[in-house]
Amino acid sequence: MKKYMFRAINVVLTILLCTAVAYGQQKLTLEEAISLALKNNYDIRLIKNDAAIAKNNANWGNAGMLPLVTGDFSTGGSRQNTVQTQASGTERRIDGARNSNMAYGVGLNWTIFDGFSMFANYDRLKALQEQGEKNATAQIFNTITDVINAYYNMSKQQQLVIAADSTITISAFRLRIAKNKLQLGRGSKLDVLAAQVDYNADTSAYLQQKNLLNNQMVTLNQLLARDVNTKFTVENYFEIDGGLNYTTLASQMEQLNPNLQSALLNKKIAS
């Protein structure tokens, strides 16, 4: 019976140790996760670069409104060694004779009116600039959404791991009781085997749940653009805003949603 007692105690100590390690890890808040994602996420960096390029391109010069100044400059030269034989038979040698030339010029072209094409081009470039800004905003929103979903999923997996811990503890005590009853002649071998099967199943479920938690932790680390092996915990309790109004949200979505605004800009650019 002492042997079974020691096994049960070892199981409890192992669970307590795992819990202590989990609580010893750094706790990451949702606000910190969003801040890290907005700072490090590569998709946001790329889309911001595209927006900056579109802003730089939106100028009168690219639209064809400004004069075009061109300049040409060229230079050249040669070095020659020559030997001249005169009628008297005397040879005249010239080594390293140099010859150089240079040419340059400036031109100015300015289209004063091209049938409003330049104005249409300028409007298109400004629309592309605005679309780049909307795309950057949309990417930021999408990243925040992905981070929130991953954070909540990890919180759920974290709670399921805690529940699996408790289940293993209960199974271990049930197994110990069944074995004690068998030792005292009050139980049967069948009860011990059934308790052992439950304990093994709960242990397997716990390990699978731990694996799901680790996978979700890797996913969140990837969204934060940091080392995927970084260990941390997340919050388990959240305040839910119960005052949301569907009509208000639908109206704000139509007016502020960057994806809808980008679609309208696409139509404007095509026109």
Short mmCIF file of C-alpha atoms in Angstrom, two decimals:
data_model
loop_
_atom_site.label_atom_id
_atom_site.label_comp_id
_atom_site.label_asym_id
_atom_site.label_seq_id
_atom_site.Cartn_x
_atom_site.Cartn_y
_atom_site.Cartn_z
CA MET A 1 0.00 0.00 0.00
CA LYS A 2 2.92 2.33 0.74
CA LYS A 3 4.11 1.86 -2.83
CA TYR A 4 0.76 3.09 -4.15
CA MET A 5 0.81 6.00 -1.74
CA PHE A 6 4.21 7.10 -3.01
CA ARG A 7 2.99 6.89 -6.62
CA ALA A 8 0.00 9.09 -5.85
CA ILE A 9 2.20 11.59 -4.02
CA ASN A 10 4.60 11.69 -7.00
CA VAL A 11 1.71 12.43 -9.35
CA VAL A 12 0.48 15.29 -7.16
CA LEU A 13 3.98 16.74 -6.82
CA THR A 14 4.49 16.58 -10.59
CA ILE A 15 1.26 18.46 -11.21
CA LEU A 16 2.14 21.07 -8.59
CA LEU A 17 5.57 21.49 -10.17
CA CYS A 18 4.10 21.99 -13.64
CA THR A 19 1.66 24.53 -12.22
CA ALA A 20 4.51 26.38 -10.49
CA VAL A 21 6.50 26.51 -13.73
CA ALA A 22 3.48 27.85 -15.60
CA TYR A 23 2.93 30.59 -13.06
CA GLY A 24 6.66 31.37 -13.08
CA GLN A 25 6.55 32.23 -16.78
CA GLN A 26 6.09 35.78 -18.01
CA LYS A 27 2.45 36.81 -18.27
CA LEU A 28 1.59 38.58 -21.53
CA THR A 29 -1.43 40.90 -21.50
CA LEU A 30 -3.61 41.42 -24.54
CA GLU A 31 -2.56 45.08 -24.78
CA GLU A 32 1.12 44.08 -24.76
CA ALA A 33 0.51 41.46 -27.45
CA ILE A 34 -1.21 43.98 -29.74
CA SER A 35 1.55 46.53 -29.15
CA LEU A 36 4.27 44.00 -30.03
CA ALA A 37 2.42 42.91 -33.18
CA LEU A 38 2.00 46.48 -34.43
CA LYS A 39 5.68 47.14 -33.77
CA ASN A 40 7.21 43.96 -35.22
CA ASN A 41 4.77 42.42 -37.71
CA TYR A 42 6.41 42.19 -41.15
CA ASP A 43 3.14 42.43 -43.12
CA ILE A 44 2.46 45.81 -41.53
CA ARG A 45 5.99 47.01 -42.35
CA LEU A 46 5.62 45.98 -46.00
CA ILE A 47 2.20 47.56 -46.46
CA LYS A 48 3.45 50.80 -44.85
CA ASN A 49 6.34 50.85 -47.33
CA ASP A 50 3.86 50.45 -50.20
CA ALA A 51 1.79 53.32 -48.81
CA ALA A 52 4.90 55.51 -48.56
CA ILE A 53 5.79 54.71 -52.20
CA ALA A 54 2.28 55.62 -53.36
CA LYS A 55 2.47 58.90 -51.42
CA ASN A 56 5.85 59.72 -52.96
CA ASN A 57 4.51 59.01 -56.46
CA ALA A 58 1.50 61.31 -56.07
CA ASN A 59 3.03 64.53 -57.41
CA TRP A 60 2.57 66.89 -60.34
CA GLY A 61 5.72 65.70 -62.03
CA ASN A 62 4.56 62.07 -62.34
CA ALA A 63 1.20 63.30 -63.58
CA GLY A 64 2.91 65.18 -66.44
CA MET A 65 2.08 68.72 -65.31
CA LEU A 66 5.62 70.00 -64.85
CA PRO A 67 8.23 70.77 -67.52
CA LEU A 68 10.69 68.02 -68.33
CA VAL A 69 14.30 69.10 -68.27
CA THR A 70 16.87 66.82 -69.89
CA GLY A 71 20.61 67.08 -69.94
CA ASP A 72 23.21 65.24 -72.01
CA PHE A 73 26.90 65.03 -71.32
CA SER A 74 29.49 62.85 -72.97
CA THR A 75 33.24 62.74 -73.06
CA GLY A 76 35.79 60.61 -74.87
CA GLY A 77 39.40 60.36 -75.84
CA SER A 78 42.15 58.22 -77.27
CA ARG A 79 45.87 57.57 -76.91
CA GLN A 80 47.95 56.54 -79.93
CA ASN A 81 51.51 55.49 -80.72
CA THR A 82 52.56 56.35 -84.30
CA VAL A 83 55.63 55.68 -86.45
CA GLN A 84 56.21 57.82 -89.60
CA THR A 85 58.89 57.01 -92.19
CA GLN A 86 59.92 60.06 -94.18
CA ALA A 87 61.25 60.07 -97.76
CA SER A 88 64.78 60.33 -96.51
CA GLY A 89 64.28 57.12 -94.57
CA THR A 90 64.16 58.79 -91.20
CA GLU A 91 61.61 57.38 -88.78
CA ARG A 92 59.58 59.64 -86.59
CA ARG A 93 58.00 58.06 -83.52
CA ILE A 94 55.21 59.61 -81.41
CA ASP A 95 54.36 57.69 -78.25
CA GLY A 96 51.24 58.35 -76.18
CA ALA A 97 49.61 60.98 -78.37
CA ARG A 98 46.34 61.98 -76.69
CA ASN A 99 43.08 63.15 -78.20
CA SER A 100 39.99 64.15 -76.17
CA ASN A 101 36.48 65.42 -76.93
CA MET A 102 33.50 66.58 -74.88
CA ALA A 103 29.86 67.27 -75.69
CA TYR A 104 26.96 68.51 -73.60
CA GLY A 105 23.50 69.92 -74.02
CA VAL A 106 20.29 70.89 -72.17
CA GLY A 107 16.69 70.43 -73.30
CA LEU A 108 13.33 71.61 -71.96
CA ASN A 109 9.97 70.08 -72.84
CA TRP A 110 6.66 71.21 -71.37
CA THR A 111 3.24 69.99 -72.39
CA ILE A 112 0.87 72.85 -71.60
CA PHE A 113 -2.37 71.00 -72.31
CA ASP A 114 -3.03 67.37 -73.26
CA GLY A 115 -6.80 67.18 -73.09
CA PHE A 116 -7.08 66.98 -69.29
CA SER A 117 -5.10 63.71 -69.27
CA MET A 118 -2.56 65.10 -66.81
CA PHE A 119 -5.32 66.07 -64.40
CA ALA A 120 -6.81 62.59 -64.61
CA ASN A 121 -3.38 61.09 -63.97
CA TYR A 122 -2.91 63.30 -60.93
CA ASP A 123 -6.32 62.29 -59.56
CA ARG A 124 -5.42 58.61 -60.13
CA LEU A 125 -2.11 59.01 -58.28
CA LYS A 126 -3.85 60.71 -55.35
CA ALA A 127 -6.44 57.92 -55.28
CA LEU A 128 -3.63 55.34 -55.26
CA GLN A 129 -2.05 57.19 -52.35
CA GLU A 130 -5.32 57.14 -50.43
CA GLN A 131 -5.83 53.48 -51.28
CA GLY A 132 -2.34 52.68 -49.94
CA GLU A 133 -3.24 54.36 -46.66
CA LYS A 134 -6.51 52.41 -46.45
CA ASN A 135 -4.71 49.15 -47.20
CA ALA A 136 -2.22 49.87 -44.43
CA THR A 137 -5.10 50.53 -42.02
CA ALA A 138 -6.82 47.32 -43.11
CA GLN A 139 -3.63 45.31 -42.54
CA ILE A 140 -3.29 46.80 -39.07
CA PHE A 141 -6.89 45.87 -38.26
CA ASN A 142 -6.40 42.35 -39.64
CA THR A 143 -3.26 41.89 -37.56
CA ILE A 144 -5.02 43.07 -34.41
CA THR A 145 -7.89 40.68 -35.15
CA ASP A 146 -5.50 37.76 -35.63
CA VAL A 147 -3.66 38.58 -32.39
CA ILE A 148 -6.91 38.82 -30.40
CA ASN A 149 -8.17 35.50 -31.79
CA ALA A 150 -4.86 33.77 -31.09
CA TYR A 151 -4.72 35.28 -27.59
CA TYR A 152 -8.24 34.12 -26.71
CA ASN A 153 -7.58 30.66 -28.17
CA MET A 154 -4.44 30.33 -26.08
CA SER A 155 -6.37 31.42 -22.99
CA LYS A 156 -8.93 28.71 -23.72
CA GLN A 157 -6.23 26.06 -24.18
CA GLN A 158 -4.57 27.24 -20.97
CA GLN A 159 -7.82 26.75 -19.04
CA LEU A 160 -8.31 23.32 -20.59
CA VAL A 161 -4.81 22.31 -19.43
CA ILE A 162 -5.71 23.35 -15.89
CA ALA A 163 -8.91 21.29 -16.12
CA ALA A 164 -6.91 18.32 -17.43
CA ASP A 165 -4.54 18.69 -14.46
CA SER A 166 -7.47 18.44 -12.07
CA THR A 167 -8.82 15.40 -13.90
CA ILE A 168 -5.48 13.61 -13.55
CA THR A 169 -5.44 14.37 -9.82
CA ILE A 170 -8.91 12.88 -9.38
CA SER A 171 -8.00 9.83 -11.48
CA ALA A 172 -4.85 9.26 -9.43
CA PHE A 173 -6.81 9.28 -6.16
CA ARG A 174 -9.46 6.98 -7.64
CA LEU A 175 -6.73 4.58 -8.70
CA ARG A 176 -5.16 4.71 -5.26
CA ILE A 177 -8.51 4.03 -3.58
CA ALA A 178 -9.20 1.08 -5.90
CA LYS A 179 -5.80 -0.41 -5.15
CA ASN A 180 -6.23 0.12 -1.39
CA LYS A 181 -9.61 -1.61 -1.51
CA LEU A 182 -8.05 -4.53 -3.34
CA GLN A 183 -5.34 -4.78 -0.70
CA LEU A 184 -7.95 -4.79 2.06
CA GLY A 185 -10.13 -7.34 0.29
CA ARG A 186 -12.97 -4.86 -0.23
CA GLY A 187 -12.45 -4.36 -3.95
CA SER A 188 -11.84 -6.27 -7.15
CA LYS A 189 -9.11 -6.41 -9.74
CA LEU A 190 -11.63 -5.21 -12.31
CA ASP A 191 -12.10 -1.94 -10.39
CA VAL A 192 -8.33 -1.41 -10.32
CA LEU A 193 -8.01 -2.04 -14.05
CA ALA A 194 -10.91 0.32 -14.80
CA ALA A 195 -9.34 3.04 -12.64
CA GLN A 196 -5.99 2.47 -14.34
CA VAL A 197 -7.58 2.82 -17.77
CA ASP A 198 -9.25 6.09 -16.72
CA TYR A 199 -5.96 7.39 -15.32
CA ASN A 200 -4.10 6.51 -18.53
CA ALA A 201 -6.81 8.12 -20.66
CA ASP A 202 -6.76 11.30 -18.56
CA THR A 203 -2.96 11.44 -18.72
CA SER A 204 -3.07 11.09 -22.52
CA ALA A 205 -5.71 13.81 -22.75
CA TYR A 206 -3.57 16.07 -20.58
CA LEU A 207 -0.50 15.59 -22.80
CA GLN A 208 -2.55 16.25 -25.93
CA GLN A 209 -3.95 19.41 -24.37
CA LYS A 210 -0.44 20.57 -23.46
CA ASN A 211 0.58 20.05 -27.08
CA LEU A 212 -2.37 22.13 -28.30
CA LEU A 213 -1.39 24.88 -25.85
CA ASN A 214 2.21 24.86 -27.12
CA ASN A 215 0.99 25.02 -30.74
CA GLN A 216 -1.21 28.01 -29.94
CA MET A 217 1.72 29.66 -28.16
CA VAL A 218 3.86 29.23 -31.29
CA THR A 219 1.08 30.75 -33.43
CA LEU A 220 0.87 33.81 -31.20
CA ASN A 221 4.66 34.21 -31.16
CA GLN A 222 4.66 34.14 -34.97
CA LEU A 223 2.07 36.93 -35.08
CA LEU A 224 4.25 38.94 -32.70
CA ALA A 225 7.30 38.31 -34.96
CA ARG A 226 9.45 37.00 -32.14
CA ASP A 227 11.17 33.73 -31.21
CA VAL A 228 8.59 30.95 -31.48
CA ASN A 229 10.17 29.20 -28.49
CA THR A 230 9.39 32.10 -26.14
CA LYS A 231 7.39 30.76 -23.19
CA PHE A 232 4.67 32.84 -21.54
CA THR A 233 1.19 32.72 -20.07
CA VAL A 234 -1.89 34.82 -20.84
CA GLU A 235 -4.82 36.19 -18.89
CA ASN A 236 -7.69 33.83 -18.10
CA TYR A 237 -10.40 36.39 -17.34
CA PHE A 238 -11.73 39.12 -19.63
CA GLU A 239 -14.31 41.87 -19.31
CA ILE A 240 -17.02 41.61 -21.97
CA ASP A 241 -18.66 44.79 -23.25
CA GLY A 242 -22.38 44.13 -23.09
CA GLY A 243 -23.42 47.54 -24.44
CA LEU A 244 -22.66 46.94 -28.12
CA ASN A 245 -25.43 47.93 -30.53
CA TYR A 246 -25.74 46.16 -33.89
CA THR A 247 -27.24 49.12 -35.74
CA THR A 248 -24.46 51.43 -34.57
CA LEU A 249 -21.77 48.91 -35.46
CA ALA A 250 -23.25 48.33 -38.93
CA SER A 251 -23.32 52.08 -39.61
CA GLN A 252 -19.72 52.51 -38.46
CA MET A 253 -18.65 49.57 -40.60
CA GLU A 254 -20.13 51.15 -43.74
CA GLN A 255 -18.42 54.48 -43.03
CA LEU A 256 -15.08 53.43 -41.57
CA ASN A 257 -14.27 49.92 -42.81
CA PRO A 258 -10.97 50.27 -44.76
CA ASN A 259 -11.75 47.28 -47.00
CA LEU A 260 -14.97 48.89 -48.23
CA GLN A 261 -13.22 52.23 -48.69
CA SER A 262 -10.45 50.53 -50.67
CA ALA A 263 -13.05 48.89 -52.92
CA LEU A 264 -14.63 52.29 -53.62
CA LEU A 265 -11.18 53.70 -54.45
CA ASN A 266 -10.59 50.81 -56.85
CA LYS A 267 -13.77 51.81 -58.68
CA LYS A 268 -12.61 55.45 -58.76
CA ILE A 269 -9.17 54.48 -60.10
CA ALA A 270 -10.73 52.31 -62.80
CA SER A 271 -12.96 55.21 -63.83
#
